[in-house]
């Protein structure tokens, strides 16, 4: 009846409530020279081996858009089917990636990856709770969105951890 989605997303026939903003962070192997700084400029990714989700995944498209890398035929990229695989590939020195902040606690439990925030503008996406516009439960879903927002407001990656 309702779904958590990362926006932008085709919303024809749907209503939605803002739940949170989800910042994208750069992830590199802990021993990579680029991982020595606290922040990273998007231009640094232009020459990096990027490991992204497979073609057609919204996170891949958002990462490429942020890095202004719409054409990927001139850069080296690897595609993977899930974030856990990507994190393991980065940890093993195969490249860098962009990870959503919401995934950090689950995916980055070890010290073999260095997370870095980007210099401004910070890449982010909106997380929303979506439902059919015609749903008779729209007031319930709007309230559910507020509850999710309240429950997760302290769950995002704390700035002192990056």
PDB file of N, CA, C and O in Angstrom, residues 30-100:
ATOM      1  N   UNK A  30      40.582   2.147   2.662  1.00  0.00           N
ATOM      2  CA  UNK A  30      41.189   2.927   3.751  1.00  0.00           C
ATOM      3  C   UNK A  30      42.621   3.326   3.444  1.00  0.00           C
ATOM      4  O   UNK A  30      43.075   4.385   3.887  1.00  0.00           O
ATOM      5  N   UNK A  31      43.334   2.519   2.668  1.00  0.00           N
ATOM      6  CA  UNK A  31      44.736   2.827   2.380  1.00  0.00           C
ATOM      7  C   UNK A  31      44.936   3.565   1.056  1.00  0.00           C
ATOM      8  O   UNK A  31      46.056   3.779   0.615  1.00  0.00           O
ATOM      9  N   UNK A  32      43.871   4.000   0.421  1.00  0.00           N
ATOM     10  CA  UNK A  32      43.956   4.720  -0.853  1.00  0.00           C
ATOM     11  C   UNK A  32      44.449   6.149  -0.599  1.00  0.00           C
ATOM     12  O   UNK A  32      44.039   6.779   0.372  1.00  0.00           O
ATOM     13  N   UNK A  33      45.344   6.680  -1.427  1.00  0.00           N
ATOM     14  CA  UNK A  33      45.856   8.042  -1.214  1.00  0.00           C
ATOM     15  C   UNK A  33      44.769   9.107  -1.139  1.00  0.00           C
ATOM     16  O   UNK A  33      44.886  10.067  -0.386  1.00  0.00           O
ATOM     17  N   UNK A  34      43.694   8.928  -1.883  1.00  0.00           N
ATOM     18  CA  UNK A  34      42.613   9.918  -1.871  1.00  0.00           C
ATOM     19  C   UNK A  34      41.873   9.936  -0.532  1.00  0.00           C
ATOM     20  O   UNK A  34      41.207  10.900  -0.194  1.00  0.00           O
ATOM     21  N   UNK A  35      42.018   8.856   0.247  1.00  0.00           N
ATOM     22  CA  UNK A  35      41.297   8.722   1.505  1.00  0.00           C
ATOM     23  C   UNK A  35      41.956   9.463   2.657  1.00  0.00           C
ATOM     24  O   UNK A  35      41.503   9.386   3.789  1.00  0.00           O
ATOM     25  N   UNK A  36      42.996  10.209   2.396  1.00  0.00           N
ATOM     26  CA  UNK A  36      43.691  10.905   3.482  1.00  0.00           C
ATOM     27  C   UNK A  36      42.982  12.189   3.909  1.00  0.00           C
ATOM     28  O   UNK A  36      43.191  12.668   5.013  1.00  0.00           O
ATOM     29  N   UNK A  37      42.133  12.744   3.051  1.00  0.00           N
ATOM     30  CA  UNK A  37      41.447  13.990   3.388  1.00  0.00           C
ATOM     31  C   UNK A  37      40.107  13.755   4.052  1.00  0.00           C
ATOM     32  O   UNK A  37      39.545  12.659   3.990  1.00  0.00           O
ATOM     33  N   UNK A  38      39.611  14.801   4.688  1.00  0.00           N
ATOM     34  CA  UNK A  38      38.303  14.716   5.336  1.00  0.00           C
ATOM     35  C   UNK A  38      37.177  14.880   4.325  1.00  0.00           C
ATOM     36  O   UNK A  38      36.077  14.378   4.531  1.00  0.00           O
ATOM     37  N   UNK A  39      37.464  15.608   3.234  1.00  0.00           N
ATOM     38  CA  UNK A  39      36.468  15.829   2.198  1.00  0.00           C
ATOM     39  C   UNK A  39      37.071  15.517   0.840  1.00  0.00           C
ATOM     40  O   UNK A  39      38.287  15.437   0.692  1.00  0.00           O
ATOM     41  N   UNK A  40      36.186  15.381  -0.129  1.00  0.00           N
ATOM     42  CA  UNK A  40      36.623  15.076  -1.489  1.00  0.00           C
ATOM     43  C   UNK A  40      35.830  15.950  -2.454  1.00  0.00           C
ATOM     44  O   UNK A  40      34.649  16.203  -2.240  1.00  0.00           O
ATOM     45  N   UNK A  41      36.496  16.406  -3.482  1.00  0.00           N
ATOM     46  CA  UNK A  41      35.825  17.176  -4.528  1.00  0.00           C
ATOM     47  C   UNK A  41      35.257  16.208  -5.562  1.00  0.00           C
ATOM     48  O   UNK A  41      35.881  15.182  -5.856  1.00  0.00           O
ATOM     49  N   UNK A  42      34.095  16.511  -6.113  1.00  0.00           N
ATOM     50  CA  UNK A  42      33.517  15.619  -7.129  1.00  0.00           C
ATOM     51  C   UNK A  42      34.459  15.366  -8.305  1.00  0.00           C
ATOM     52  O   UNK A  42      34.477  14.274  -8.860  1.00  0.00           O
ATOM     53  N   UNK A  43      35.278  16.350  -8.655  1.00  0.00           N
ATOM     54  CA  UNK A  43      36.204  16.196  -9.780  1.00  0.00           C
ATOM     55  C   UNK A  43      37.198  15.059  -9.547  1.00  0.00           C
ATOM     56  O   UNK A  43      37.708  14.477 -10.502  1.00  0.00           O
ATOM     57  N   UNK A  44      37.467  14.710  -8.300  1.00  0.00           N
ATOM     58  CA  UNK A  44      38.403  13.625  -7.996  1.00  0.00           C
ATOM     59  C   UNK A  44      37.888  12.287  -8.503  1.00  0.00           C
ATOM     60  O   UNK A  44      38.668  11.353  -8.709  1.00  0.00           O
ATOM     61  N   UNK A  45      36.589  12.174  -8.709  1.00  0.00           N
ATOM     62  CA  UNK A  45      36.024  10.912  -9.176  1.00  0.00           C
ATOM     63  C   UNK A  45      36.138  10.738 -10.688  1.00  0.00           C
ATOM     64  O   UNK A  45      35.933   9.648 -11.200  1.00  0.00           O
ATOM     65  N   UNK A  46      36.471  11.813 -11.388  1.00  0.00           N
ATOM     66  CA  UNK A  46      36.532  11.743 -12.847  1.00  0.00           C
ATOM     67  C   UNK A  46      37.575  10.754 -13.344  1.00  0.00           C
ATOM     68  O   UNK A  46      37.419  10.164 -14.405  1.00  0.00           O
ATOM     69  N   UNK A  47      38.631  10.570 -12.585  1.00  0.00           N
ATOM     70  CA  UNK A  47      39.684   9.652 -13.006  1.00  0.00           C
ATOM     71  C   UNK A  47      39.709   8.366 -12.182  1.00  0.00           C
ATOM     72  O   UNK A  47      40.576   7.520 -12.393  1.00  0.00           O
ATOM     73  N   UNK A  48      38.772   8.227 -11.270  1.00  0.00           N
ATOM     74  CA  UNK A  48      38.743   7.047 -10.395  1.00  0.00           C
ATOM     75  C   UNK A  48      38.029   5.887 -11.076  1.00  0.00           C
ATOM     76  O   UNK A  48      37.176   6.085 -11.946  1.00  0.00           O
ATOM     77  N   UNK A  49      38.391   4.691 -10.673  1.00  0.00           N
ATOM     78  CA  UNK A  49      37.616   3.513 -11.061  1.00  0.00           C
ATOM     79  C   UNK A  49      36.391   3.497 -10.168  1.00  0.00           C
ATOM     80  O   UNK A  49      36.497   3.292  -8.960  1.00  0.00           O
ATOM     81  N   UNK A  50      35.239   3.744 -10.760  1.00  0.00           N
ATOM     82  CA  UNK A  50      34.000   3.790  -9.989  1.00  0.00           C
ATOM     83  C   UNK A  50      33.310   2.438 -10.010  1.00  0.00           C
ATOM     84  O   UNK A  50      33.217   1.800 -11.056  1.00  0.00           O
ATOM     85  N   UNK A  51      32.831   2.041  -8.856  1.00  0.00           N
ATOM     86  CA  UNK A  51      32.045   0.822  -8.729  1.00  0.00           C
ATOM     87  C   UNK A  51      30.640   1.283  -8.390  1.00  0.00           C
ATOM     88  O   UNK A  51      30.417   1.899  -7.339  1.00  0.00           O
ATOM     89  N   UNK A  52      29.714   1.026  -9.287  1.00  0.00           N
ATOM     90  CA  UNK A  52      28.342   1.492  -9.127  1.00  0.00           C
ATOM     91  C   UNK A  52      27.381   0.326  -9.281  1.00  0.00           C
ATOM     92  O   UNK A  52      27.755  -0.741  -9.756  1.00  0.00           O
ATOM     93  N   UNK A  53      26.141   0.561  -8.881  1.00  0.00           N
ATOM     94  CA  UNK A  53      25.131  -0.458  -9.104  1.00  0.00           C
ATOM     95  C   UNK A  53      24.896  -0.615 -10.602  1.00  0.00           C
ATOM     96  O   UNK A  53      25.253   0.259 -11.397  1.00  0.00           O
ATOM     97  N   UNK A  54      24.290  -1.701 -10.977  1.00  0.00           N
ATOM     98  CA  UNK A  54      24.080  -2.009 -12.384  1.00  0.00           C
ATOM     99  C   UNK A  54      23.284  -0.927 -13.095  1.00  0.00           C
ATOM    100  O   UNK A  54      22.532  -0.169 -12.474  1.00  0.00           O
ATOM    101  N   UNK A  55      23.445  -0.881 -14.400  1.00  0.00           N
ATOM    102  CA  UNK A  55      22.738   0.069 -15.244  1.00  0.00           C
ATOM    103  C   UNK A  55      21.230  -0.029 -15.001  1.00  0.00           C
ATOM    104  O   UNK A  55      20.690  -1.126 -14.898  1.00  0.00           O
ATOM    105  N   UNK A  56      20.574   1.111 -14.881  1.00  0.00           N
ATOM    106  CA  UNK A  56      19.133   1.148 -14.653  1.00  0.00           C
ATOM    107  C   UNK A  56      18.744   1.367 -13.208  1.00  0.00           C
ATOM    108  O   UNK A  56      17.590   1.661 -12.910  1.00  0.00           O
ATOM    109  N   UNK A  57      19.677   1.232 -12.276  1.00  0.00           N
ATOM    110  CA  UNK A  57      19.376   1.463 -10.864  1.00  0.00           C
ATOM    111  C   UNK A  57      19.419   2.964 -10.588  1.00  0.00           C
ATOM    112  O   UNK A  57      20.325   3.659 -11.041  1.00  0.00           O
ATOM    113  N   UNK A  58      18.452   3.472  -9.822  1.00  0.00           N
ATOM    114  CA  UNK A  58      18.373   4.918  -9.595  1.00  0.00           C
ATOM    115  C   UNK A  58      19.608   5.459  -8.873  1.00  0.00           C
ATOM    116  O   UNK A  58      20.049   6.576  -9.153  1.00  0.00           O
ATOM    117  N   UNK A  59      20.211   4.699  -7.974  1.00  0.00           N
ATOM    118  CA  UNK A  59      21.392   5.181  -7.269  1.00  0.00           C
ATOM    119  C   UNK A  59      22.559   5.368  -8.245  1.00  0.00           C
ATOM    120  O   UNK A  59      23.332   6.310  -8.119  1.00  0.00           O
ATOM    121  N   UNK A  60      22.673   4.489  -9.212  1.00  0.00           N
ATOM    122  CA  UNK A  60      23.712   4.631 -10.242  1.00  0.00           C
ATOM    123  C   UNK A  60      23.492   5.937 -11.011  1.00  0.00           C
ATOM    124  O   UNK A  60      24.417   6.724 -11.194  1.00  0.00           O
ATOM    125  N   UNK A  61      22.258   6.155 -11.435  1.00  0.00           N
ATOM    126  CA  UNK A  61      21.940   7.360 -12.199  1.00  0.00           C
ATOM    127  C   UNK A  61      22.184   8.621 -11.377  1.00  0.00           C
ATOM    128  O   UNK A  61      22.703   9.613 -11.888  1.00  0.00           O
ATOM    129  N   UNK A  62      21.833   8.586 -10.085  1.00  0.00           N
ATOM    130  CA  UNK A  62      22.048   9.747  -9.221  1.00  0.00           C
ATOM    131  C   UNK A  62      23.536  10.014  -9.029  1.00  0.00           C
ATOM    132  O   UNK A  62      23.974  11.163  -9.054  1.00  0.00           O
ATOM    133  N   UNK A  63      24.324   8.969  -8.856  1.00  0.00           N
ATOM    134  CA  UNK A  63      25.769   9.140  -8.684  1.00  0.00           C
ATOM    135  C   UNK A  63      26.402   9.703  -9.949  1.00  0.00           C
ATOM    136  O   UNK A  63      27.210  10.640  -9.886  1.00  0.00           O
ATOM    137  N   UNK A  64      26.036   9.172 -11.091  1.00  0.00           N
ATOM    138  CA  UNK A  64      26.590   9.666 -12.351  1.00  0.00           C
ATOM    139  C   UNK A  64      26.178  11.109 -12.607  1.00  0.00           C
ATOM    140  O   UNK A  64      26.975  11.917 -13.084  1.00  0.00           O
ATOM    141  N   UNK A  65      24.940  11.425 -12.277  1.00  0.00           N
ATOM    142  CA  UNK A  65      24.454  12.795 -12.470  1.00  0.00           C
ATOM    143  C   UNK A  65      25.218  13.764 -11.590  1.00  0.00           C
ATOM    144  O   UNK A  65      25.645  14.831 -12.039  1.00  0.00           O
ATOM    145  N   UNK A  66      25.426  13.411 -10.339  1.00  0.00           N
ATOM    146  CA  UNK A  66      26.154  14.290  -9.427  1.00  0.00           C
ATOM    147  C   UNK A  66      27.575  14.530  -9.920  1.00  0.00           C
ATOM    148  O   UNK A  66      28.085  15.647  -9.875  1.00  0.00           O
ATOM    149  N   UNK A  67      28.205  13.496 -10.399  1.00  0.00           N
ATOM    150  CA  UNK A  67      29.590  13.605 -10.858  1.00  0.00           C
ATOM    151  C   UNK A  67      29.692  14.142 -12.278  1.00  0.00           C
ATOM    152  O   UNK A  67      30.785  14.209 -12.834  1.00  0.00           O
ATOM    153  N   UNK A  68      28.550  14.505 -12.869  1.00  0.00           N
ATOM    154  CA  UNK A  68      28.514  14.971 -14.259  1.00  0.00           C
ATOM    155  C   UNK A  68      29.143  13.949 -15.199  1.00  0.00           C
ATOM    156  O   UNK A  68      29.885  14.291 -16.111  1.00  0.00           O
ATOM    157  N   UNK A  69      28.873  12.687 -14.947  1.00  0.00           N
ATOM    158  CA  UNK A  69      29.434  11.602 -15.751  1.00  0.00           C
ATOM    159  C   UNK A  69      28.316  10.878 -16.501  1.00  0.00           C
ATOM    160  O   UNK A  69      28.153   9.678 -16.387  1.00  0.00           O
ATOM    161  N   UNK A  70      27.518  11.598 -17.236  1.00  0.00           N
ATOM    162  CA  UNK A  70      26.417  10.993 -17.975  1.00  0.00           C
ATOM    163  C   UNK A  70      26.907   9.944 -18.979  1.00  0.00           C
ATOM    164  O   UNK A  70      26.279   8.935 -19.178  1.00  0.00           O
ATOM    165  N   UNK A  71      28.017  10.216 -19.628  1.00  0.00           N
ATOM    166  CA  UNK A  71      28.595   9.246 -20.544  1.00  0.00           C
ATOM    167  C   UNK A  71      29.630   8.434 -19.787  1.00  0.00           C
ATOM    168  O   UNK A  71      30.606   8.977 -19.309  1.00  0.00           O
ATOM    169  N   UNK A  72      29.403   7.149 -19.672  1.00  0.00           N
ATOM    170  CA  UNK A  72      30.348   6.315 -18.937  1.00  0.00           C
ATOM    171  C   UNK A  72      31.224   5.479 -19.857  1.00  0.00           C
ATOM    172  O   UNK A  72      32.032   4.702 -19.396  1.00  0.00           O
ATOM    173  N   UNK A  73      31.077   5.671 -21.161  1.00  0.00           N
ATOM    174  CA  UNK A  73      31.901   4.880 -22.062  1.00  0.00           C
ATOM    175  C   UNK A  73      33.357   5.352 -22.065  1.00  0.00           C
ATOM    176  O   UNK A  73      34.239   4.633 -22.512  1.00  0.00           O
ATOM    177  N   UNK A  74      33.611   6.539 -21.523  1.00  0.00           N
ATOM    178  CA  UNK A  74      34.982   7.045 -21.503  1.00  0.00           C
ATOM    179  C   UNK A  74      35.632   6.943 -20.126  1.00  0.00           C
ATOM    180  O   UNK A  74      36.706   7.450 -19.911  1.00  0.00           O
ATOM    181  N   UNK A  75      34.969   6.306 -19.172  1.00  0.00           N
ATOM    182  CA  UNK A  75      35.555   6.107 -17.853  1.00  0.00           C
ATOM    183  C   UNK A  75      35.452   4.631 -17.491  1.00  0.00           C
ATOM    184  O   UNK A  75      34.654   3.902 -18.061  1.00  0.00           O
ATOM    185  N   UNK A  76      36.284   4.215 -16.563  1.00  0.00           N
ATOM    186  CA  UNK A  76      36.229   2.839 -16.100  1.00  0.00           C
ATOM    187  C   UNK A  76      35.197   2.722 -14.996  1.00  0.00           C
ATOM    188  O   UNK A  76      35.274   3.429 -13.988  1.00  0.00           O
ATOM    189  N   UNK A  77      34.200   1.867 -15.201  1.00  0.00           N
ATOM    190  CA  UNK A  77      33.219   1.603 -14.151  1.00  0.00           C
ATOM    191  C   UNK A  77      33.008   0.097 -14.054  1.00  0.00           C
ATOM    192  O   UNK A  77      33.124  -0.617 -15.042  1.00  0.00           O
ATOM    193  N   UNK A  78      32.720  -0.353 -12.868  1.00  0.00           N
ATOM    194  CA  UNK A  78      32.306  -1.724 -12.644  1.00  0.00           C
ATOM    195  C   UNK A  78      30.848  -1.647 -12.224  1.00  0.00           C
ATOM    196  O   UNK A  78      30.446  -0.690 -11.570  1.00  0.00           O
ATOM    197  N   UNK A  79      30.050  -2.629 -12.567  1.00  0.00           N
ATOM    198  CA  UNK A  79      28.666  -2.676 -12.126  1.00  0.00           C
ATOM    199  C   UNK A  79      28.471  -3.855 -11.193  1.00  0.00           C
ATOM    200  O   UNK A  79      29.020  -4.925 -11.405  1.00  0.00           O
ATOM    201  N   UNK A  80      27.697  -3.647 -10.145  1.00  0.00           N
ATOM    202  CA  UNK A  80      27.388  -4.721  -9.197  1.00  0.00           C
ATOM    203  C   UNK A  80      25.891  -4.698  -8.929  1.00  0.00           C
ATOM    204  O   UNK A  80      25.222  -3.693  -9.161  1.00  0.00           O
ATOM    205  N   UNK A  81      25.379  -5.797  -8.402  1.00  0.00           N
ATOM    206  CA  UNK A  81      23.939  -5.908  -8.223  1.00  0.00           C
ATOM    207  C   UNK A  81      23.446  -5.462  -6.852  1.00  0.00           C
ATOM    208  O   UNK A  81      22.248  -5.298  -6.658  1.00  0.00           O
ATOM    209  N   UNK A  82      24.348  -5.270  -5.888  1.00  0.00           N
ATOM    210  CA  UNK A  82      23.896  -4.804  -4.570  1.00  0.00           C
ATOM    211  C   UNK A  82      25.019  -4.050  -3.858  1.00  0.00           C
ATOM    212  O   UNK A  82      26.191  -4.179  -4.201  1.00  0.00           O
ATOM    213  N   UNK A  83      24.623  -3.264  -2.853  1.00  0.00           N
ATOM    214  CA  UNK A  83      25.593  -2.431  -2.141  1.00  0.00           C
ATOM    215  C   UNK A  83      26.623  -3.247  -1.373  1.00  0.00           C
ATOM    216  O   UNK A  83      27.773  -2.849  -1.274  1.00  0.00           O
ATOM    217  N   UNK A  84      26.233  -4.381  -0.826  1.00  0.00           N
ATOM    218  CA  UNK A  84      27.179  -5.206  -0.072  1.00  0.00           C
ATOM    219  C   UNK A  84      28.339  -5.651  -0.950  1.00  0.00           C
ATOM    220  O   UNK A  84      29.503  -5.634  -0.522  1.00  0.00           O
ATOM    221  N   UNK A  85      28.038  -6.030  -2.175  1.00  0.00           N
ATOM    222  CA  UNK A  85      29.091  -6.426  -3.113  1.00  0.00           C
ATOM    223  C   UNK A  85      29.999  -5.246  -3.418  1.00  0.00           C
ATOM    224  O   UNK A  85      31.226  -5.375  -3.439  1.00  0.00           O
ATOM    225  N   UNK A  86      29.404  -4.088  -3.640  1.00  0.00           N
ATOM    226  CA  UNK A  86      30.182  -2.883  -3.933  1.00  0.00           C
ATOM    227  C   UNK A  86      31.120  -2.557  -2.776  1.00  0.00           C
ATOM    228  O   UNK A  86      32.302  -2.271  -2.978  1.00  0.00           O
ATOM    229  N   UNK A  87      30.614  -2.599  -1.554  1.00  0.00           N
ATOM    230  CA  UNK A  87      31.430  -2.288  -0.379  1.00  0.00           C
ATOM    231  C   UNK A  87      32.610  -3.253  -0.281  1.00  0.00           C
ATOM    232  O   UNK A  87      33.737  -2.838  -0.001  1.00  0.00           O
ATOM    233  N   UNK A  88      32.388  -4.526  -0.541  1.00  0.00           N
ATOM    234  CA  UNK A  88      33.476  -5.504  -0.493  1.00  0.00           C
ATOM    235  C   UNK A  88      34.504  -5.245  -1.593  1.00  0.00           C
ATOM    236  O   UNK A  88      35.710  -5.383  -1.371  1.00  0.00           O
ATOM    237  N   UNK A  89      34.030  -4.843  -2.763  1.00  0.00           N
ATOM    238  CA  UNK A  89      34.950  -4.532  -3.856  1.00  0.00           C
ATOM    239  C   UNK A  89      35.809  -3.318  -3.506  1.00  0.00           C
ATOM    240  O   UNK A  89      37.019  -3.311  -3.753  1.00  0.00           O
ATOM    241  N   UNK A  90      35.196  -2.298  -2.916  1.00  0.00           N
ATOM    242  CA  UNK A  90      35.949  -1.114  -2.496  1.00  0.00           C
ATOM    243  C   UNK A  90      36.952  -1.504  -1.413  1.00  0.00           C
ATOM    244  O   UNK A  90      38.122  -1.122  -1.471  1.00  0.00           O
ATOM    245  N   UNK A  91      36.517  -2.276  -0.429  1.00  0.00           N
ATOM    246  CA  UNK A  91      37.399  -2.689   0.669  1.00  0.00           C
ATOM    247  C   UNK A  91      38.605  -3.466   0.158  1.00  0.00           C
ATOM    248  O   UNK A  91      39.682  -3.411   0.758  1.00  0.00           O
ATOM    249  N   UNK A  92      38.439  -4.153  -0.957  1.00  0.00           N
ATOM    250  CA  UNK A  92      39.533  -4.940  -1.526  1.00  0.00           C
ATOM    251  C   UNK A  92      40.341  -4.176  -2.569  1.00  0.00           C
ATOM    252  O   UNK A  92      41.121  -4.770  -3.313  1.00  0.00           O
ATOM    253  N   UNK A  93      40.157  -2.850  -2.612  1.00  0.00           N
ATOM    254  CA  UNK A  93      40.999  -2.014  -3.449  1.00  0.00           C
ATOM    255  C   UNK A  93      40.652  -1.954  -4.920  1.00  0.00           C
ATOM    256  O   UNK A  93      41.483  -1.552  -5.732  1.00  0.00           O
ATOM    257  N   UNK A  94      39.438  -2.336  -5.297  1.00  0.00           N
ATOM    258  CA  UNK A  94      39.080  -2.365  -6.715  1.00  0.00           C
ATOM    259  C   UNK A  94      38.557  -1.036  -7.240  1.00  0.00           C
ATOM    260  O   UNK A  94      38.324  -0.908  -8.438  1.00  0.00           O
ATOM    261  N   UNK A  95      38.344  -0.067  -6.370  1.00  0.00           N
ATOM    262  CA  UNK A  95      37.846   1.222  -6.833  1.00  0.00           C
ATOM    263  C   UNK A  95      37.156   1.984  -5.722  1.00  0.00           C
ATOM    264  O   UNK A  95      37.311   1.668  -4.540  1.00  0.00           O
ATOM    265  N   UNK A  96      36.396   2.988  -6.139  1.00  0.00           N
ATOM    266  CA  UNK A  96      35.658   3.847  -5.219  1.00  0.00           C
ATOM    267  C   UNK A  96      34.181   3.797  -5.573  1.00  0.00           C
ATOM    268  O   UNK A  96      33.810   3.355  -6.656  1.00  0.00           O
ATOM    269  N   UNK A  97      33.348   4.316  -4.665  1.00  0.00           N
ATOM    270  CA  UNK A  97      31.921   4.369  -4.943  1.00  0.00           C
ATOM    271  C   UNK A  97      31.288   5.525  -4.189  1.00  0.00           C
ATOM    272  O   UNK A  97      31.945   6.199  -3.392  1.00  0.00           O
ATOM    273  N   UNK A  98      30.029   5.735  -4.426  1.00  0.00           N
ATOM    274  CA  UNK A  98      29.212   6.663  -3.659  1.00  0.00           C
ATOM    275  C   UNK A  98      28.190   5.820  -2.918  1.00  0.00           C
ATOM    276  O   UNK A  98      27.541   4.950  -3.522  1.00  0.00           O
ATOM    277  N   UNK A  99      28.067   6.057  -1.620  1.00  0.00           N
ATOM    278  CA  UNK A  99      27.121   5.298  -0.806  1.00  0.00           C
ATOM    279  C   UNK A  99      26.101   6.225  -0.188  1.00  0.00           C
ATOM    280  O   UNK A  99      26.452   7.304   0.299  1.00  0.00           O
ATOM    281  N   UNK A 100      24.837   5.799  -0.156  1.00  0.00           N
ATOM    282  CA  UNK A 100      23.830   6.588   0.543  1.00  0.00           C
ATOM    283  C   UNK A 100      24.075   6.524   2.046  1.00  0.00           C
ATOM    284  O   UNK A 100      24.422   5.470   2.590  1.00  0.00           O
TER     285      UNK A 100
END
